[in-house]
Short mmCIF file of C-alpha atoms (C1' of nucleotides) in Angstrom, two decimals:
data_model
loop_
_atom_site.label_atom_id
_atom_site.label_comp_id
_atom_site.label_asym_id
_atom_site.label_seq_id
_atom_site.Cartn_x
_atom_site.Cartn_y
_atom_site.Cartn_z
CA UNK A 22 0.00 0.00 0.00
CA UNK A 23 1.96 2.98 -1.27
CA UNK A 24 0.17 5.27 1.13
CA UNK A 25 2.60 8.10 0.61
CA UNK A 26 4.43 9.25 -2.55
CA UNK A 27 2.99 11.85 -4.87
CA UNK A 28 -0.51 11.64 -6.27
CA UNK A 29 -2.43 14.60 -5.00
CA UNK A 30 -5.59 14.58 -7.04
CA UNK A 31 -7.03 11.12 -6.54
CA UNK A 32 -5.98 10.93 -2.96
CA UNK A 33 -7.40 14.31 -2.05
CA UNK A 34 -10.51 13.55 -3.99
CA UNK A 35 -11.10 10.60 -1.69
CA UNK A 36 -10.20 12.60 1.39
CA UNK A 37 -12.67 15.30 0.40
CA UNK A 38 -15.52 12.86 -0.01
CA UNK A 39 -14.60 11.09 3.21
CA UNK A 40 -14.50 14.35 5.11
CA UNK A 41 -17.97 15.32 3.98
CA UNK A 42 -19.43 11.96 4.90
CA UNK A 43 -17.64 11.53 8.21
CA UNK A 44 -18.67 15.01 9.22
CA UNK A 45 -22.24 14.42 8.21
CA UNK A 46 -22.87 11.02 9.75
CA UNK A 47 -19.86 10.04 11.79
CA UNK A 48 -17.34 7.25 11.46
CA UNK A 49 -19.42 4.18 12.15
CA UNK A 50 -22.32 4.99 9.86
CA UNK A 51 -20.12 5.94 6.94
CA UNK A 52 -19.25 3.01 4.69
CA UNK A 53 -16.32 2.54 2.39
CA UNK A 54 -18.67 2.14 -0.53
CA UNK A 55 -20.40 5.41 0.23
CA UNK A 56 -17.06 7.16 0.21
CA UNK A 57 -16.06 5.51 -3.04
CA UNK A 58 -19.32 6.45 -4.67
CA UNK A 59 -19.12 10.03 -3.41
CA UNK A 60 -15.56 10.29 -4.67
CA UNK A 61 -16.48 8.82 -8.02
CA UNK A 62 -14.10 5.87 -7.74
CA UNK A 63 -14.40 2.22 -6.95
CA UNK A 64 -14.43 1.47 -3.26
CA UNK A 65 -11.58 -1.01 -3.59
CA UNK A 66 -9.35 1.83 -4.67
CA UNK A 67 -9.49 3.28 -1.20
CA UNK A 68 -7.34 0.40 -0.05
CA UNK A 69 -4.72 1.29 -2.54
CA UNK A 70 -4.29 4.72 -0.97
CA UNK A 71 -5.09 3.98 2.64
CA UNK A 72 -4.34 1.01 4.85
CA UNK A 73 -7.87 0.74 6.23
CA UNK A 74 -10.93 2.74 7.17
CA UNK A 75 -9.43 3.82 10.45
CA UNK A 76 -6.32 5.16 8.82
CA UNK A 77 -8.39 7.07 6.29
CA UNK A 78 -10.37 8.64 9.11
CA UNK A 79 -7.20 9.67 10.90
CA UNK A 80 -5.87 11.37 7.84
CA UNK A 81 -9.13 13.21 7.33
CA UNK A 82 -8.97 14.50 10.89
CA UNK A 83 -5.33 15.49 10.62
CA UNK A 84 -5.76 17.44 7.42
CA UNK A 85 -8.84 19.05 8.85
CA UNK A 86 -7.35 20.20 12.12
CA UNK A 87 -4.23 21.44 10.38
CA UNK A 88 -6.31 23.70 8.17
CA UNK A 89 -8.34 24.85 11.11
CA UNK A 90 -5.33 25.77 13.17
CA UNK A 91 -3.80 27.69 10.31
CA UNK A 92 -7.00 29.60 9.81
CA UNK A 93 -7.57 30.40 13.46
CA UNK A 94 -4.02 31.46 14.17
CA UNK A 95 -3.74 33.84 11.27
CA UNK A 96 -6.88 35.60 12.43
CA UNK A 97 -5.73 36.75 15.87
CA UNK A 98 -2.11 37.66 15.37
CA UNK A 99 -2.30 41.45 15.51
CA UNK A 100 -1.31 43.70 18.38
CA UNK A 101 -3.27 46.18 20.43
CA UNK A 102 -4.74 46.08 23.93
CA UNK A 103 -5.69 42.68 25.36
CA UNK A 104 -9.41 43.31 25.35
CA UNK A 105 -9.40 44.24 21.68
CA UNK A 106 -7.33 41.19 20.84
CA UNK A 107 -9.62 38.95 22.82
CA UNK A 108 -12.55 40.38 20.94
CA UNK A 109 -10.78 39.72 17.66
CA UNK A 110 -10.01 36.19 18.72
CA UNK A 111 -13.61 35.31 19.51
CA UNK A 112 -14.98 36.90 16.39
CA UNK A 113 -12.38 35.08 14.29
CA UNK A 114 -13.44 31.85 15.94
CA UNK A 115 -17.09 32.44 15.02
CA UNK A 116 -16.06 33.41 11.53
CA UNK A 117 -13.98 30.29 11.07
CA UNK A 118 -16.68 27.97 12.31
CA UNK A 119 -19.27 29.68 10.16
CA UNK A 120 -17.07 28.99 7.14
CA UNK A 121 -16.42 25.40 8.19
CA UNK A 122 -19.76 24.21 9.52
CA UNK A 123 -18.43 20.66 9.64
CA UNK A 124 -15.67 21.52 12.07
CA UNK A 125 -17.58 21.53 15.34
CA UNK A 126 -19.40 18.33 14.50
CA UNK A 127 -16.26 16.53 13.44
CA UNK A 128 -14.21 17.60 16.42
CA UNK A 129 -16.89 17.34 19.06
CA UNK A 130 -17.87 13.90 17.84
CA UNK A 131 -14.29 12.78 17.92
CA UNK A 132 -13.91 14.00 21.47
CA UNK A 133 -17.19 12.47 22.59
CA UNK A 134 -17.08 9.15 20.76
CA UNK A 135 -13.44 8.27 20.86
CA UNK A 136 -12.10 10.54 23.56
CA UNK A 137 -10.05 12.10 20.78
CA UNK A 138 -8.14 8.86 20.31
CA UNK A 139 -7.91 9.26 16.56
CA UNK A 140 -6.33 12.65 16.81
CA UNK A 141 -4.71 13.06 20.17
CA UNK A 142 -1.79 14.94 18.77
CA UNK A 143 -4.06 17.16 16.73
CA UNK A 144 -6.36 17.96 19.61
CA UNK A 145 -3.35 18.57 21.78
CA UNK A 146 -2.02 20.89 19.17
CA UNK A 147 -5.29 22.77 19.01
CA UNK A 148 -5.35 23.04 22.79
CA UNK A 149 -1.78 24.13 23.00
CA UNK A 150 -2.21 26.76 20.32
CA UNK A 151 -5.75 28.06 20.64
CA UNK A 152 -6.41 27.63 24.32
CA UNK A 153 -2.93 28.61 25.25
CA UNK A 154 -3.03 31.78 23.26
CA UNK A 155 -6.26 32.75 24.93
CA UNK A 156 -4.88 31.99 28.37
CA UNK A 157 -1.85 34.13 27.70
CA UNK A 158 -4.01 36.93 26.42
CA UNK A 159 -6.13 36.89 29.55
CA UNK A 160 -3.14 36.62 31.79
CA UNK A 161 -1.56 39.58 30.07
CA UNK A 162 -4.72 41.62 30.49
CA UNK A 163 -4.82 40.76 34.16
CA UNK A 164 -1.26 41.85 34.71
CA UNK A 165 -1.96 45.05 32.82
CA UNK A 166 -4.80 45.74 35.23
CA UNK A 167 -7.41 45.72 32.50
CA UNK A 168 -8.99 42.42 33.47
CA UNK A 169 -10.01 41.48 36.97
CA UNK A 170 -7.44 39.17 38.46
CA UNK A 171 -9.63 36.95 40.59
CA UNK A 172 -10.45 34.58 37.72
CA UNK A 173 -8.40 31.61 36.74
CA UNK A 174 -7.21 32.40 33.21
CA UNK A 175 -7.71 28.82 32.13
CA UNK A 176 -11.28 28.73 33.39
CA UNK A 177 -11.93 32.06 31.74
CA UNK A 178 -10.48 30.76 28.49
CA UNK A 179 -12.81 27.76 28.59
CA UNK A 180 -15.80 29.98 29.25
CA UNK A 181 -14.83 32.22 26.38
CA UNK A 182 -14.33 29.53 23.81
CA UNK A 183 -17.31 27.52 25.02
CA UNK A 184 -19.83 30.07 23.86
CA UNK A 185 -19.22 29.73 20.15
CA UNK A 186 -18.38 26.04 20.39
CA UNK A 187 -21.63 25.24 22.09
CA UNK A 188 -23.59 27.44 19.73
CA UNK A 189 -22.65 25.11 16.89
CA UNK A 190 -22.75 21.80 18.72
CA UNK A 191 -26.15 22.36 20.28
CA UNK A 192 -27.54 23.52 16.98
CA UNK A 193 -30.90 21.77 17.28
CA UNK A 194 -31.52 23.36 20.65
CA UNK A 195 -30.27 26.74 19.51
CA UNK A 196 -32.46 26.49 16.45
CA UNK A 197 -35.51 26.02 18.60
CA UNK A 198 -34.54 28.75 21.03
CA UNK A 199 -33.86 31.30 18.32
CA UNK A 200 -36.72 30.09 16.17
CA UNK A 201 -34.45 29.58 13.19
CA UNK A 202 -35.18 27.46 10.13
CA UNK A 203 -34.04 23.85 9.66
CA UNK A 204 -30.75 24.94 8.11
CA UNK A 205 -29.68 26.42 11.40
CA UNK A 206 -28.92 30.04 12.14
CA UNK A 207 -28.29 32.35 9.22
CA UNK A 208 -24.93 33.99 8.69
CA UNK A 209 -26.26 37.22 10.14
CA UNK A 210 -27.24 35.53 13.34
CA UNK A 211 -23.91 33.72 13.58
CA UNK A 212 -22.02 36.96 13.18
CA UNK A 213 -24.26 38.66 15.69
CA UNK A 214 -23.64 35.88 18.14
CA UNK A 215 -19.91 36.12 17.56
CA UNK A 216 -20.00 39.79 18.50
CA UNK A 217 -22.17 39.00 21.47
CA UNK A 218 -19.79 36.30 22.69
CA UNK A 219 -16.85 38.67 22.44
CA UNK A 220 -18.83 41.29 24.33
CA UNK A 221 -19.90 38.82 26.97
CA UNK A 222 -16.37 37.60 27.62
CA UNK A 223 -14.82 41.06 27.71
CA UNK A 224 -17.56 42.28 30.02
CA UNK A 225 -17.06 39.36 32.38
CA UNK A 226 -13.34 39.97 32.43
CA UNK A 227 -13.43 43.73 32.84
CA UNK A 228 -16.05 43.78 35.58
CA UNK A 229 -14.76 45.31 38.80
CA UNK A 230 -13.46 42.48 40.90
CA UNK A 231 -15.46 43.05 44.07
CA UNK A 232 -18.78 43.78 42.45
CA UNK A 233 -19.89 40.58 40.80
CA UNK A 234 -19.43 38.11 43.59
CA UNK A 235 -21.69 39.76 46.15
CA UNK A 236 -23.16 36.46 47.26
CA UNK A 237 -20.14 34.36 46.51
CA UNK A 238 -16.70 33.78 47.87
CA UNK A 239 -13.93 35.57 46.15
CA UNK A 240 -11.70 33.88 43.69
CA UNK A 241 -12.58 30.82 41.72
CA UNK A 242 -8.87 30.58 41.03
CA UNK A 243 -7.71 27.22 42.08
CA UNK A 244 -4.14 27.05 40.90
CA UNK A 245 -1.05 28.94 39.90
CA UNK A 246 -1.25 31.26 36.93
CA UNK A 247 1.77 29.70 35.31
CA UNK A 248 -0.68 26.95 34.37
CA UNK B 12 -44.36 -7.41 20.89
CA UNK B 13 -46.01 -6.46 24.21
CA UNK B 14 -43.76 -3.44 24.49
CA UNK B 15 -45.78 -1.91 27.29
CA UNK B 16 -47.66 -3.55 30.22
CA UNK B 17 -46.04 -4.16 33.56
CA UNK B 18 -42.65 -5.75 34.04
CA UNK B 19 -40.38 -3.15 35.52
CA UNK B 20 -37.33 -5.12 36.54
CA UNK B 21 -36.28 -6.90 33.34
CA UNK B 22 -37.20 -4.03 31.14
CA UNK B 23 -35.35 -1.49 33.24
CA UNK B 24 -32.42 -3.83 33.53
CA UNK B 25 -32.11 -3.75 29.76
CA UNK B 26 -32.62 -0.01 29.62
CA UNK B 27 -29.88 0.51 32.19
CA UNK B 28 -27.38 -1.56 30.27
CA UNK B 29 -28.35 0.09 27.01
CA UNK B 30 -27.98 3.54 28.51
CA UNK B 31 -24.47 2.84 29.71
CA UNK B 32 -23.39 1.46 26.36
CA UNK B 33 -25.08 4.08 24.20
CA UNK B 34 -23.58 6.81 26.35
CA UNK B 35 -20.16 5.29 26.20
CA UNK B 36 -19.88 4.49 22.53
CA UNK B 37 -22.89 5.87 20.75
CA UNK B 38 -25.74 4.29 18.87
CA UNK B 39 -24.00 2.87 15.83
CA UNK B 40 -21.15 1.14 17.63
CA UNK B 41 -23.35 -0.43 20.26
CA UNK B 42 -24.65 -3.85 19.27
CA UNK B 43 -27.73 -5.67 20.44
CA UNK B 44 -25.58 -8.53 21.61
CA UNK B 45 -23.43 -6.22 23.72
CA UNK B 46 -26.50 -4.88 25.41
CA UNK B 47 -27.84 -8.35 26.07
CA UNK B 48 -24.55 -9.44 27.56
CA UNK B 49 -24.26 -6.32 29.70
CA UNK B 50 -27.82 -6.80 30.93
CA UNK B 51 -27.25 -10.46 31.66
CA UNK B 52 -29.93 -11.67 29.30
CA UNK B 53 -30.04 -13.21 25.88
CA UNK B 54 -29.96 -10.69 23.09
CA UNK B 55 -33.10 -12.11 21.50
CA UNK B 56 -35.00 -11.07 24.59
CA UNK B 57 -34.56 -7.45 23.68
CA UNK B 58 -37.00 -8.00 20.86
CA UNK B 59 -39.61 -9.19 23.26
CA UNK B 60 -39.52 -5.86 25.09
CA UNK B 61 -38.66 -3.49 22.28
CA UNK B 62 -39.65 -3.36 18.66
CA UNK B 63 -36.11 -2.79 17.39
CA UNK B 64 -32.81 -1.17 18.21
CA UNK B 65 -34.04 2.25 17.25
CA UNK B 66 -37.03 2.04 19.53
CA UNK B 67 -34.87 0.92 22.41
CA UNK B 68 -32.59 3.88 21.87
CA UNK B 69 -35.52 6.26 21.85
CA UNK B 70 -36.78 4.92 25.13
CA UNK B 71 -33.35 5.25 26.67
CA UNK B 72 -33.19 8.87 25.61
CA UNK B 73 -36.68 9.64 26.82
CA UNK B 74 -36.17 8.18 30.24
CA UNK B 75 -32.84 9.92 30.48
CA UNK B 76 -34.05 13.38 29.56
CA UNK B 77 -37.08 13.06 31.81
CA UNK B 78 -34.82 12.38 34.77
CA UNK B 79 -32.52 15.19 33.82
CA UNK B 80 -35.30 17.73 33.53
CA UNK B 81 -36.72 16.72 36.87
CA UNK B 82 -33.33 17.08 38.48
CA UNK B 83 -32.50 20.41 36.90
CA UNK B 84 -35.84 21.99 37.58
CA UNK B 85 -35.97 21.13 41.24
CA UNK B 86 -32.59 22.76 41.72
CA UNK B 87 -33.43 26.30 40.64
CA UNK B 88 -36.93 26.86 41.94
CA UNK B 89 -36.26 29.18 44.88
CA UNK B 90 -36.77 32.95 45.01
CA UNK B 91 -34.39 35.81 45.65
CA UNK B 92 -32.79 38.39 43.39
CA UNK B 93 -32.18 37.43 39.76
CA UNK B 94 -28.40 37.33 40.04
CA UNK B 95 -28.52 34.94 42.98
CA UNK B 96 -30.99 32.72 41.17
CA UNK B 97 -28.87 32.73 38.03
CA UNK B 98 -25.93 31.71 40.11
CA UNK B 99 -27.95 28.90 41.67
CA UNK B 100 -29.06 27.78 38.24
CA UNK B 101 -25.56 27.47 36.85
CA UNK B 102 -24.19 25.73 39.89
CA UNK B 103 -27.12 23.31 39.83
CA UNK B 104 -26.35 22.60 36.21
CA UNK B 105 -22.74 21.78 37.01
CA UNK B 106 -23.83 19.66 39.92
CA UNK B 107 -26.30 17.72 37.81
CA UNK B 108 -23.83 17.04 35.06
CA UNK B 109 -21.19 15.99 37.55
CA UNK B 110 -23.63 13.44 38.91
CA UNK B 111 -24.63 12.26 35.44
CA UNK B 112 -21.38 12.25 33.51
CA UNK B 113 -23.09 10.45 30.65
CA UNK B 114 -25.62 13.19 30.08
CA UNK B 115 -23.54 15.63 28.05
CA UNK B 116 -22.16 12.89 25.85
CA UNK B 117 -25.54 11.31 25.22
CA UNK B 118 -27.29 14.56 24.43
CA UNK B 119 -24.51 16.21 22.48
CA UNK B 120 -24.00 13.13 20.37
CA UNK B 121 -27.67 12.90 19.65
CA UNK B 122 -27.73 16.51 18.54
CA UNK B 123 -24.60 16.12 16.44
CA UNK B 124 -25.21 12.73 14.86
CA UNK B 125 -28.92 12.71 14.36
CA UNK B 126 -29.84 16.34 14.69
CA UNK B 127 -31.82 15.26 17.72
CA UNK B 128 -34.15 13.23 15.54
CA UNK B 129 -34.53 10.46 18.09
CA UNK B 130 -35.73 12.81 20.75
CA UNK B 131 -37.06 15.96 19.17
CA UNK B 132 -39.81 16.35 21.69
CA UNK B 133 -37.43 15.73 24.55
CA UNK B 134 -34.86 18.20 23.33
CA UNK B 135 -37.61 20.67 22.69
CA UNK B 136 -38.83 20.12 26.19
CA UNK B 137 -35.37 20.67 27.61
CA UNK B 138 -35.01 23.84 25.58
CA UNK B 139 -38.41 25.12 26.53
CA UNK B 140 -37.84 24.45 30.21
CA UNK B 141 -34.15 25.06 30.86
CA UNK B 142 -33.36 27.69 28.28
CA UNK B 143 -36.64 29.43 28.73
CA UNK B 144 -36.27 29.66 32.45
CA UNK B 145 -32.84 31.19 32.02
CA UNK B 146 -34.11 33.67 29.47
CA UNK B 147 -36.89 34.74 31.76
CA UNK B 148 -34.47 35.09 34.63
CA UNK B 149 -32.20 37.31 32.61
CA UNK B 150 -35.06 39.31 31.24
CA UNK B 151 -36.36 39.85 34.73
CA UNK B 152 -32.96 41.03 35.92
CA UNK B 153 -32.76 43.44 33.02
CA UNK B 154 -36.12 44.95 33.78
CA UNK B 155 -35.16 45.23 37.43
CA UNK B 156 -32.11 47.22 36.38
CA UNK B 157 -29.69 44.69 37.85
CA UNK B 158 -28.45 43.35 34.52
CA UNK B 159 -27.33 45.48 31.63
CA UNK B 160 -30.07 45.65 29.07
CA UNK B 161 -28.04 45.79 25.88
CA UNK B 162 -27.69 42.02 25.64
CA UNK B 163 -30.15 39.74 23.94
CA UNK B 164 -31.45 37.52 26.76
CA UNK B 165 -31.44 34.49 24.49
CA UNK B 166 -27.83 35.01 23.45
CA UNK B 167 -26.88 35.57 27.06
CA UNK B 168 -28.67 32.38 28.04
CA UNK B 169 -26.73 30.42 25.44
CA UNK B 170 -23.45 31.87 26.62
CA UNK B 171 -24.31 31.03 30.20
CA UNK B 172 -25.29 27.43 29.60
CA UNK B 173 -22.51 26.87 27.08
CA UNK B 174 -19.76 27.13 29.67
CA UNK B 175 -20.64 24.05 31.65
CA UNK B 176 -21.91 22.19 28.61
CA UNK B 177 -18.66 22.68 26.75
CA UNK B 178 -16.62 21.85 29.80
CA UNK B 179 -18.01 18.32 29.68
CA UNK B 180 -18.22 17.84 25.94
CA UNK B 181 -14.67 19.00 25.26
CA UNK B 182 -13.37 16.86 28.07
CA UNK B 183 -10.22 15.66 26.30
CA UNK B 184 -9.19 19.22 25.52
CA UNK B 185 -10.11 20.44 28.98
CA UNK B 186 -8.16 17.59 30.48
CA UNK B 187 -5.05 18.65 28.63
CA UNK B 188 -5.52 22.30 29.42
CA UNK B 189 -6.07 21.73 33.12
CA UNK B 190 -3.51 18.95 33.29
CA UNK B 191 -6.02 16.53 34.77
CA UNK B 192 -5.76 12.75 34.84
CA UNK B 193 -7.32 10.41 32.30
CA UNK B 194 -10.57 10.20 34.29
CA UNK B 195 -11.21 13.84 33.57
CA UNK B 196 -11.48 16.65 36.10
CA UNK B 197 -12.01 15.74 39.71
CA UNK B 198 -15.17 16.67 41.55
CA UNK B 199 -13.38 19.56 43.20
CA UNK B 200 -12.41 21.03 39.87
CA UNK B 201 -15.91 20.55 38.48
CA UNK B 202 -17.41 22.36 41.42
CA UNK B 203 -14.85 25.10 41.16
CA UNK B 204 -15.65 25.50 37.50
CA UNK B 205 -19.36 25.63 38.27
CA UNK B 206 -18.75 28.52 40.64
CA UNK B 207 -16.52 30.18 38.11
CA UNK B 208 -19.12 29.85 35.36
CA UNK B 209 -21.78 31.38 37.59
CA UNK B 210 -19.38 34.21 38.43
CA UNK B 211 -18.47 34.74 34.83
CA UNK B 212 -22.07 34.97 33.69
CA UNK B 213 -23.17 37.25 36.49
CA UNK B 214 -20.17 39.49 35.94
CA UNK B 215 -20.88 39.75 32.22
CA UNK B 216 -24.49 40.58 32.90
CA UNK B 217 -23.92 43.08 35.67
CA UNK B 218 -21.15 44.98 33.93
CA UNK B 219 -22.03 48.62 33.33
CA UNK B 220 -23.51 48.80 29.88
CA UNK B 221 -21.25 51.44 28.37
CA UNK B 222 -17.98 50.14 29.70
CA UNK B 223 -17.37 46.83 28.02
CA UNK B 224 -17.99 47.72 24.43
CA UNK B 225 -15.37 50.45 24.12
CA UNK B 226 -14.26 49.22 20.73
CA UNK B 227 -17.53 47.73 19.67
CA UNK B 228 -20.91 48.85 18.53
CA UNK B 229 -23.58 48.91 21.16
CA UNK B 230 -26.11 46.16 21.45
CA UNK B 231 -25.74 42.73 20.04
CA UNK B 232 -29.48 42.47 20.50
CA UNK B 233 -30.99 41.45 17.25
CA UNK B 234 -34.62 40.88 17.96
CA UNK B 235 -37.50 41.61 20.24
CA UNK B 236 -37.12 40.56 23.84
CA UNK B 237 -40.43 38.75 23.83
CA UNK B 238 -38.42 36.08 22.06
"C1'" DG C 28 -3.70 2.70 -10.86
"C1'" DT C 29 -8.21 1.12 -11.28
"C1'" DC C 30 -11.48 -2.20 -11.68
"C1'" DT C 31 -14.47 -6.92 -10.81
"C1'" DA C 32 -15.44 -10.46 -7.89
"C1'" DT C 33 -15.70 -12.42 -3.70
"C1'" DA C 34 -14.13 -14.13 0.78
"C1'" DG C 35 -14.93 -13.63 5.68
"C1'" DG C 36 -17.11 -11.67 9.38
"C1'" DT C 37 -20.68 -9.32 12.12
"C1'" DG C 38 -24.95 -7.33 13.25
"C1'" DG C 39 -30.06 -6.91 13.36
"C1'" DA C 40 -33.88 -9.53 13.49
"C1'" DT C 41 -37.02 -13.86 13.42
"C1'" DA C 42 -38.72 -18.79 14.28
"C1'" DG C 43 -39.82 -21.75 17.41
"C1'" DA C 44 -38.74 -24.89 21.54
"C1'" DC C 45 -39.28 -24.72 26.45
"C1'" DG D 25 -40.91 -14.82 29.48
"C1'" DT D 26 -36.60 -16.59 28.13
"C1'" DC D 27 -33.63 -19.18 25.47
"C1'" DT D 28 -31.25 -21.67 21.10
"C1'" DA D 29 -30.52 -21.58 16.51
"C1'" DT D 30 -30.33 -19.39 12.42
"C1'" DC D 31 -31.34 -16.36 8.33
"C1'" DC D 32 -30.24 -12.52 5.66
"C1'" DA D 33 -28.22 -8.23 4.68
"C1'" DC D 34 -24.39 -5.59 4.58
"C1'" DC D 35 -19.71 -4.18 5.42
"C1'" DT D 36 -14.57 -4.47 5.52
"C1'" DA D 37 -10.92 -6.11 3.22
"C1'" DT D 38 -8.37 -9.03 -0.21
"C1'" DA D 39 -7.22 -11.48 -4.69
"C1'" DG D 40 -6.32 -10.89 -9.01
"C1'" DA D 41 -7.47 -9.37 -13.94
"C1'" DC D 42 -6.67 -5.43 -16.87
#
DNA sequence: GTCTATAGGTGGATAGAC
DNA sequence: GTCTATCCACCTATAGAC
């Protein structure tokens, strides 16, 4: 099985079809024959390019995450004050997911179904890049005195990212709540939510430290900020 | 197939086993024979109690969501100011999910894989109860002047719920970020995150309206508040 | 490289004894 | 009610012609 070497077209053709199908119906329900048909080739050919179904799936995920990381990273590189950069980060995230509607499904399913076993390195990479960048951003804002410093940056990063992530994963519920059509929220609504999420996060982080926790104990910070 | 009538024990025994397996590995990868084995009965017996695999899955989901709704609702009934009740709501949510670690997986997968087709009414019910209650809470706080009124209550509700939801769904990523063991975050960390999420949401909602959106346009509100 | 044909295995579902 | 035995469909993967 000459899995490597150079034949872009056919190979990518198969990967494209596989990506669509895996994203749409998951690993188990997608058959080799479906993929072959969708790619316009005989299903046996898949075994010329890939060792088995599992390997094909892994390569789909890898290619996918790599693209996603590239896209996300390029979007939030600029300078400026931490709150503006955080805002840019969140809006870029919404933008990216709106352009790749398969992404949340594919990744969330992988995490849920296989505990990310097919793409540990990829998911790690995403965590180490995306999450980490956010953490650093928040930490920086805290040290600059712009953000309240009684929040754990890692918790805050999860809360920030969660908004847009959940918006896409819980699509059926969101659709009902927002009374959107069967295709899910329109681009307008997605963009509006992206702005809202950025707003929400910045507001939570810039709130005066003493004010919000009237009922509650101070500091949900559990650990060192070096993370 | 006398699917109904009265035989609690056997039937529930099968449902229990099925729930564990479906939650752990999803619908497609779970086989009838696995369920039979896990339940300690012959797999053919499943067809005495349930019409087919699909029907069994539906009943698992229904029972599951019914329990979840009951649990969630009882937790956030009390009175008090809106911000305290919102806090109670979020912490109850975290508590519930910590006690039912299968819940996020089961529900998220159903939404992702089948667009909630197996449990439309259930998901609708969850949305109409949980989400709606949150929306009303936020709306009430806005009218009382406690929460800023330039946020769409429905968007704010999504952001609020998303935090804990994502925390469980993205477990592999969270695990890496928080440097937790393979079993996922400990109960302490879950509780801490629940408090954090409540804090985060209340802070975002109580922030002075003009302050947070220095860079941004006012109001991410898109539609009427009657929702 | 790409196809046809098919082996080998598994899963959902039924028939029928007890 | 519960089990044994089994059928049939379908899916992954391979063998081998072209």
